[in-house]
PDB file of C-alpha atoms in Angstrom:
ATOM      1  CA  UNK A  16      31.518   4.616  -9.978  1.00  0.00           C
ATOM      2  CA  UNK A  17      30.046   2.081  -6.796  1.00  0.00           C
ATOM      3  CA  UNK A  18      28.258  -0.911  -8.063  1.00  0.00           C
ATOM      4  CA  UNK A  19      25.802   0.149  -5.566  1.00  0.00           C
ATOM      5  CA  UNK A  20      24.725   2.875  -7.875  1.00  0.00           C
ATOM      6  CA  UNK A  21      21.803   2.440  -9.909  1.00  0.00           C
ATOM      7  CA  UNK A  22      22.212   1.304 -13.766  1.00  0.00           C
ATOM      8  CA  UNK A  23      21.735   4.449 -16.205  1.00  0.00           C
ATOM      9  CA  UNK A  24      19.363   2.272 -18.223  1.00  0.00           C
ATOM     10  CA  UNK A  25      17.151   1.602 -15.127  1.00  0.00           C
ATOM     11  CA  UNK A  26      16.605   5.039 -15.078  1.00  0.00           C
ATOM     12  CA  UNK A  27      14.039   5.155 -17.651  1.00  0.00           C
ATOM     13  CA  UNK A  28      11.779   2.796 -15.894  1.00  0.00           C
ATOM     14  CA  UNK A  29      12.309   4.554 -12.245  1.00  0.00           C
ATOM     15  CA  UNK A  30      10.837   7.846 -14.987  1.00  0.00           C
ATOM     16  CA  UNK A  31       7.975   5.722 -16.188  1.00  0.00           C
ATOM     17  CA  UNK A  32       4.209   7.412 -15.809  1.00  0.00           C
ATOM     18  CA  UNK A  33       3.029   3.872 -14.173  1.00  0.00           C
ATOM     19  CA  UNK A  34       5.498   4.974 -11.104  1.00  0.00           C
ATOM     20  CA  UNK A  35       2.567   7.987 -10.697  1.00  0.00           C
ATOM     21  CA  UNK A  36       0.142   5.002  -9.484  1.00  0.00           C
ATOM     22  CA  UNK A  37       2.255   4.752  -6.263  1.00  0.00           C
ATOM     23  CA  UNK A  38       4.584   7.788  -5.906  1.00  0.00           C
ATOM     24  CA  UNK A  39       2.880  10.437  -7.171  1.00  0.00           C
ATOM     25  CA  UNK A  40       5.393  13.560  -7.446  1.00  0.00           C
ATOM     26  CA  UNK A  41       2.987  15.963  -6.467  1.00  0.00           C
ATOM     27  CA  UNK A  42       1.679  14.660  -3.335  1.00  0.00           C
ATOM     28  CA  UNK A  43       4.981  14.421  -1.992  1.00  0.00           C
ATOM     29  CA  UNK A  44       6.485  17.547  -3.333  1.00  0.00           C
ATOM     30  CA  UNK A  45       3.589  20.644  -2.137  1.00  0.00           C
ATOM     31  CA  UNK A  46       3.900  20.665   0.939  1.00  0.00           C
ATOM     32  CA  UNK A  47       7.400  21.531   0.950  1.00  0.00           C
ATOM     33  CA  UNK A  48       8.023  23.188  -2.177  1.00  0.00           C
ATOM     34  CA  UNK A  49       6.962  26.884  -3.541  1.00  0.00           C
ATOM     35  CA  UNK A  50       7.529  29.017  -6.352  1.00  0.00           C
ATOM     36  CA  UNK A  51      10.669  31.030  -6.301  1.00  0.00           C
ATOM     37  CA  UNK A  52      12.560  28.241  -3.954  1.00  0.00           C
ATOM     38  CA  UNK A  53      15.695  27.138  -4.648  1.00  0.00           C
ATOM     39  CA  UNK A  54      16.368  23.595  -5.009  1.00  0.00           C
ATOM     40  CA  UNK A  55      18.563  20.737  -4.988  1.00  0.00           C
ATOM     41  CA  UNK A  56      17.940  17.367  -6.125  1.00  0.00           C
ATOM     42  CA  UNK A  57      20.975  14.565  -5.526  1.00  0.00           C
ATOM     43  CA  UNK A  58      20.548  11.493  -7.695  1.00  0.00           C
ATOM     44  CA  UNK A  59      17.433  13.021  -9.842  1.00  0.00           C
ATOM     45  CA  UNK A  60      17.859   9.808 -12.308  1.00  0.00           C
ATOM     46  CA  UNK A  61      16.040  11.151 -15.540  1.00  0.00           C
ATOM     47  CA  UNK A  62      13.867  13.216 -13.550  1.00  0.00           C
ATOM     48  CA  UNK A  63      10.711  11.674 -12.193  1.00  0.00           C
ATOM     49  CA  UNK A  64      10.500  14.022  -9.470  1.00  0.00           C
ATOM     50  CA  UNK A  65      12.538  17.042 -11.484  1.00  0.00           C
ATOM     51  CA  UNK A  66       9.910  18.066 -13.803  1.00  0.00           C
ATOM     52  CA  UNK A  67       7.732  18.293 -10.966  1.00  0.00           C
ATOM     53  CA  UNK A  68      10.268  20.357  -8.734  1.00  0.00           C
ATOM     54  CA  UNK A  69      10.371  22.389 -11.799  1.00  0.00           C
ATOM     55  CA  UNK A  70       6.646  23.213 -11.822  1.00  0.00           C
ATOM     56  CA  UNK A  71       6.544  24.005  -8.473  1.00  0.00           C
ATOM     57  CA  UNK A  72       9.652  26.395  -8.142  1.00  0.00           C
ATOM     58  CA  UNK A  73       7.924  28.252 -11.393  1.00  0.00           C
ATOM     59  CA  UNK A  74       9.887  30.836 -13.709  1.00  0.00           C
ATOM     60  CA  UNK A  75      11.701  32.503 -10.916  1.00  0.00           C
ATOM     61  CA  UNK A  76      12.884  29.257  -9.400  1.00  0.00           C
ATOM     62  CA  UNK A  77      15.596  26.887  -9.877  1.00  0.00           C
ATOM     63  CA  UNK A  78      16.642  23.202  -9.331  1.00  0.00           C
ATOM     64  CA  UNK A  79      19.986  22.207  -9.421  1.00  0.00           C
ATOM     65  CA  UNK A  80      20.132  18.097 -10.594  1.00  0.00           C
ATOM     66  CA  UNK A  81      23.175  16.267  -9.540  1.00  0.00           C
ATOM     67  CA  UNK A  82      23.885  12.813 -10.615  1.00  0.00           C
ATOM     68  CA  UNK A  83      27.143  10.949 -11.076  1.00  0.00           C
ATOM     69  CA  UNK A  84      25.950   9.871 -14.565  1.00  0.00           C
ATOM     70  CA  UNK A  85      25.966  11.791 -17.529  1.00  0.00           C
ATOM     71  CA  UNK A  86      23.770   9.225 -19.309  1.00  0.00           C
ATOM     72  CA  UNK A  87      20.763  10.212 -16.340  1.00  0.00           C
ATOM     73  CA  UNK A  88      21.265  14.076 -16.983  1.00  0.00           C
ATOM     74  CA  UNK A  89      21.102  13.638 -20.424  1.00  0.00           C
ATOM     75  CA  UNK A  90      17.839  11.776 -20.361  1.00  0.00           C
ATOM     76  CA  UNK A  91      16.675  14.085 -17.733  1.00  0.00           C
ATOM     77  CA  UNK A  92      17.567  17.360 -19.578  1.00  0.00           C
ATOM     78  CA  UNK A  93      15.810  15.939 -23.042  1.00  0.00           C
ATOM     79  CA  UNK A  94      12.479  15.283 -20.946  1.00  0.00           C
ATOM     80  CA  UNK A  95      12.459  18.966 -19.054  1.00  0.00           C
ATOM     81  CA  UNK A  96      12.828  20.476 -23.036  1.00  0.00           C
ATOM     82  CA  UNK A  97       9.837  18.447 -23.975  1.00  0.00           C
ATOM     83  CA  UNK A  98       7.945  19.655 -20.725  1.00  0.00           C
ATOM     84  CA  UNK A  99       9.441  23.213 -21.306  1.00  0.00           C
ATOM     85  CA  UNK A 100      11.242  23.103 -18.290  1.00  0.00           C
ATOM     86  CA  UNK A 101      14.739  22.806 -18.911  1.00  0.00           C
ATOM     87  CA  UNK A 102      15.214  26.936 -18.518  1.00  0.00           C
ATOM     88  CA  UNK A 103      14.379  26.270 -14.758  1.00  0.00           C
ATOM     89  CA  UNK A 104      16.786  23.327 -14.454  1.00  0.00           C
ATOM     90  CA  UNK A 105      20.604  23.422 -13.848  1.00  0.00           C
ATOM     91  CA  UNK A 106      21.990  20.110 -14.532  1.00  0.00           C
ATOM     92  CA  UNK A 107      25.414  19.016 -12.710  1.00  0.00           C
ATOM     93  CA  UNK A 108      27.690  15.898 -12.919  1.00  0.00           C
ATOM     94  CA  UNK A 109      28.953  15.021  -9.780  1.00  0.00           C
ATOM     95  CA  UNK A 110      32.792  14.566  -9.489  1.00  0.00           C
ATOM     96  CA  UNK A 111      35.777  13.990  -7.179  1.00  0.00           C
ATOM     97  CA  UNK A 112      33.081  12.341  -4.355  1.00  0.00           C
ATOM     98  CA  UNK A 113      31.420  15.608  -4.203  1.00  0.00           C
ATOM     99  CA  UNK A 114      28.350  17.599  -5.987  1.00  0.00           C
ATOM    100  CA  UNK A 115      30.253  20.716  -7.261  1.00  0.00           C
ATOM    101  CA  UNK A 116      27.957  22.905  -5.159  1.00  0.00           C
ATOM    102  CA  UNK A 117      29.814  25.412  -3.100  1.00  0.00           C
ATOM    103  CA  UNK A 118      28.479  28.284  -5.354  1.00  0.00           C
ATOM    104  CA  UNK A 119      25.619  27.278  -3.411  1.00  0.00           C
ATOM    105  CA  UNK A 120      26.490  27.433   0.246  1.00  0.00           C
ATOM    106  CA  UNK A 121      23.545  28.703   2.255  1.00  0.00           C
ATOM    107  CA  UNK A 122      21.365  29.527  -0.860  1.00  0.00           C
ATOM    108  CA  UNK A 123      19.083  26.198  -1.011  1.00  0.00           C
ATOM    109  CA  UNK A 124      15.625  26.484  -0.088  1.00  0.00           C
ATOM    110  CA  UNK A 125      14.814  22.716   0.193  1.00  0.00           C
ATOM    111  CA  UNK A 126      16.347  19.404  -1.024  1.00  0.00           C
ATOM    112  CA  UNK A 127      15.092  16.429  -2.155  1.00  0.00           C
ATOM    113  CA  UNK A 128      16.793  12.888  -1.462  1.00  0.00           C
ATOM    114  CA  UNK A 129      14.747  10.114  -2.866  1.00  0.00           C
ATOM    115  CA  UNK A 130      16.424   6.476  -2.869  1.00  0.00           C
ATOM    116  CA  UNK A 131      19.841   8.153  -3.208  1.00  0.00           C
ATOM    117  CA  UNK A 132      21.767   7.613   0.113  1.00  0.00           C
ATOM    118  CA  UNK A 133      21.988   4.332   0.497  1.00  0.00           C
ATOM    119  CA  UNK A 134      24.035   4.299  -2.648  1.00  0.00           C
ATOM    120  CA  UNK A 135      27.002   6.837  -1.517  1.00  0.00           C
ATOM    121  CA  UNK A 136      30.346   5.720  -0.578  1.00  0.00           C
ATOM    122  CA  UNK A 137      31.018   8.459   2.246  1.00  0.00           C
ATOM    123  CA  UNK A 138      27.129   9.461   3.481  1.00  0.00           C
ATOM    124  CA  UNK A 139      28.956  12.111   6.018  1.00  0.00           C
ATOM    125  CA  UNK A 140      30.859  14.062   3.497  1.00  0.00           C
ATOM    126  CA  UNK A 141      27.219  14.258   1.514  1.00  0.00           C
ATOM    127  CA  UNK A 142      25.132  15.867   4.765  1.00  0.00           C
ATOM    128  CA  UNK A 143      28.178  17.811   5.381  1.00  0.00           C
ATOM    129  CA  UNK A 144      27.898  19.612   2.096  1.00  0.00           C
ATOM    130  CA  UNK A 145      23.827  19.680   1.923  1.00  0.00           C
ATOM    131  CA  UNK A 146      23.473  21.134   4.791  1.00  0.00           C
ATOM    132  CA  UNK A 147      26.209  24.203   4.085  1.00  0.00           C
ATOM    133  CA  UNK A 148      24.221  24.648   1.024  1.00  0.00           C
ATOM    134  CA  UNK A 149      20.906  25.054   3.010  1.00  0.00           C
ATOM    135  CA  UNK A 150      19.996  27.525   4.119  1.00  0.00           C
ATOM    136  CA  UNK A 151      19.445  28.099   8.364  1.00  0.00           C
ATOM    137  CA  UNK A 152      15.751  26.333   9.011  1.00  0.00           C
ATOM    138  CA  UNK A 153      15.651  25.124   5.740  1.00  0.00           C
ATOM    139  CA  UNK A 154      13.993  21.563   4.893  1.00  0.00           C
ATOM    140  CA  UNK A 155      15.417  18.453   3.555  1.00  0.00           C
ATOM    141  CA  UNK A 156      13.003  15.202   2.574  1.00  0.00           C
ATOM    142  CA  UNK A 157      14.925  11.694   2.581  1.00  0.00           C
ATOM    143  CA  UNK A 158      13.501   8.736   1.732  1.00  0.00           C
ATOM    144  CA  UNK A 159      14.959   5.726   1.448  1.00  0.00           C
ATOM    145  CA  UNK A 160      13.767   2.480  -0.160  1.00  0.00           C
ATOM    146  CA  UNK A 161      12.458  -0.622   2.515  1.00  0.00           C
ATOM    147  CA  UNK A 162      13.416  -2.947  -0.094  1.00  0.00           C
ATOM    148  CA  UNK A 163      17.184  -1.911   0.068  1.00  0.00           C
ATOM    149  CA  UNK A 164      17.672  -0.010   3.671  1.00  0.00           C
ATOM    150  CA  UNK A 165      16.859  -1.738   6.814  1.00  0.00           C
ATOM    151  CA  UNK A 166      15.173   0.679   9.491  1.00  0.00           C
ATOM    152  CA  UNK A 167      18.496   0.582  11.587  1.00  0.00           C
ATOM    153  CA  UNK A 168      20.728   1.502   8.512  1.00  0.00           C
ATOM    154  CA  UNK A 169      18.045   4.669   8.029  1.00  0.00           C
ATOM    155  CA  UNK A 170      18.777   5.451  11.999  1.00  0.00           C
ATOM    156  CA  UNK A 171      22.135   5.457  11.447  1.00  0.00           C
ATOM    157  CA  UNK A 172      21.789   7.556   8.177  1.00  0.00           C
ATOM    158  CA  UNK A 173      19.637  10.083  10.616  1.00  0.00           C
ATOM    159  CA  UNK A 174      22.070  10.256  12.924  1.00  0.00           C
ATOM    160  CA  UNK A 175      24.909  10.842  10.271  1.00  0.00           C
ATOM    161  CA  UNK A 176      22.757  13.615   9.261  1.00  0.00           C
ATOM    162  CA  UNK A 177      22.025  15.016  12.840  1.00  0.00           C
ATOM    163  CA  UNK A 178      25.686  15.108  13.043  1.00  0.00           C
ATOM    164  CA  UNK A 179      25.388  17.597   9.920  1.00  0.00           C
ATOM    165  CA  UNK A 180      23.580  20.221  11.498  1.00  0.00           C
ATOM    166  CA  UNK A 181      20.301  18.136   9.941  1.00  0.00           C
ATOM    167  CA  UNK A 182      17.641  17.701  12.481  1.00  0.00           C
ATOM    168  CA  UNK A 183      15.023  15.300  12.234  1.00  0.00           C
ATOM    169  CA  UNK A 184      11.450  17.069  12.147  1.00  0.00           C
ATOM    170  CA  UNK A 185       9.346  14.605  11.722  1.00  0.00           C
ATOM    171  CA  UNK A 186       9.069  11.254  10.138  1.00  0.00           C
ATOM    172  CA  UNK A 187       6.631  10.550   7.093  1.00  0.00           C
ATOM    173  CA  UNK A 188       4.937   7.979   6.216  1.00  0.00           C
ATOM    174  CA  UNK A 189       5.635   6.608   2.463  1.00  0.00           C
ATOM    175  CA  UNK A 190       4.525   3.418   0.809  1.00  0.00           C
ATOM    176  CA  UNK A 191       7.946   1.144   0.572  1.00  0.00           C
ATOM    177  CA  UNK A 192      10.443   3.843   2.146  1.00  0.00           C
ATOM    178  CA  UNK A 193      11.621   4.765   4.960  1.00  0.00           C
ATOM    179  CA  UNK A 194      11.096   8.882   4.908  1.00  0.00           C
ATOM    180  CA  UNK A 195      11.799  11.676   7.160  1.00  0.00           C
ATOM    181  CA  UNK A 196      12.328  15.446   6.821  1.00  0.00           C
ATOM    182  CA  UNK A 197      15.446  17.269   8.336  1.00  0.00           C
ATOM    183  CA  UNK A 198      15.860  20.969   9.032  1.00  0.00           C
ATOM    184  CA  UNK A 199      19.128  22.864   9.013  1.00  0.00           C
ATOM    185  CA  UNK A 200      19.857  24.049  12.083  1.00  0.00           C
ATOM    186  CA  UNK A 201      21.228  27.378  13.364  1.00  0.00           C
ATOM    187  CA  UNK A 202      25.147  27.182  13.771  1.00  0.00           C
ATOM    188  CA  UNK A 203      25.958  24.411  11.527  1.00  0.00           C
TER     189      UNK A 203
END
């Protein structure tokens, strides 16, 4: 595992209600997000932003969870069976530097990457296998933390993705991050 990733105990803080008071899930997740999507969420932690994906998707949608940590499914998965969510949640442990998503390939609907990239080893290899699981005009939001990425290292992460088949769409503005949302384009 990098040292860059974060600590599985820090994940129950980065799940903490107080985090509503600044990030609220909801605001940043409706406007991309609709029942029935499908949905995959990189680095979910213990599922601040899950439980709300998993609202939002309703019964007949689905988000997949990927994290490299058991310890941050785990915690993620007990919190969606309190919420009564877990049905509409398919966790994943990510191994062998890669999510274990090719069942997926052109089936996701949207993804979610919230304060995630900065911590992977090989960023290429992860847009190269997000955007095969999108699918063609499909949209992914990336944000990335101000306190941890410069704005050049987000540039370059843009590009990276760009070089995907992950075109930028527009840029958002988010308190503390740097945040933009991609779209799969045709070919790729």
């Amino acid at each position: 595992m990098s040292e860059r990733v974060c600590p599985w105990w820090l994940g129950y803080l980065l799940a903490s209600p107080v985090r509503r008071l600044f990030q609220h899930p909801n605001t940043i997740l409706a406007p991309w997000v609709a029942e029935g999507m499908t949905v995959l969420e990189p680095g979910p932690g213990m599922g601040f932003f899950t439980l709300e994906l998993a609202r939002l998707v309703g019964p007949a949608g689905r988000v997949v969870a990927v994290d490299v940590q058991r310890r941050m499914l785990d915690g993620l998965m007990r919190r969606a069976r309190r919420a009564g969510l877990s049905g509409r949640i398919d966790p994943r442990q990510a191994v062998n530097g890669g999510m274990g998503i090719a069942d997926l390939t052109g089936a996701v609907d949207f993804v979610l990457a919230f304060a995630m990239v900065h911590e992977l080893p090989d960023q290429a290899s992860f847009f190269a296998e997000t955007s095969r699981a999108l699918r063609t005009g499909s949209r992914m939001l990336i944000s990335e933390p101000v306190h941890h990425v410069t704005r050049p290292s987000f540039e370059k992460t843009l590009t990276m993705a760009s070089s995907a088949g992950l075109a930028l769409e527009s840029t958002l503005s988010m308190r503390s991050s740097h945040a933009a949302v991609l779209v799969r384009r045709p070919g790729h």
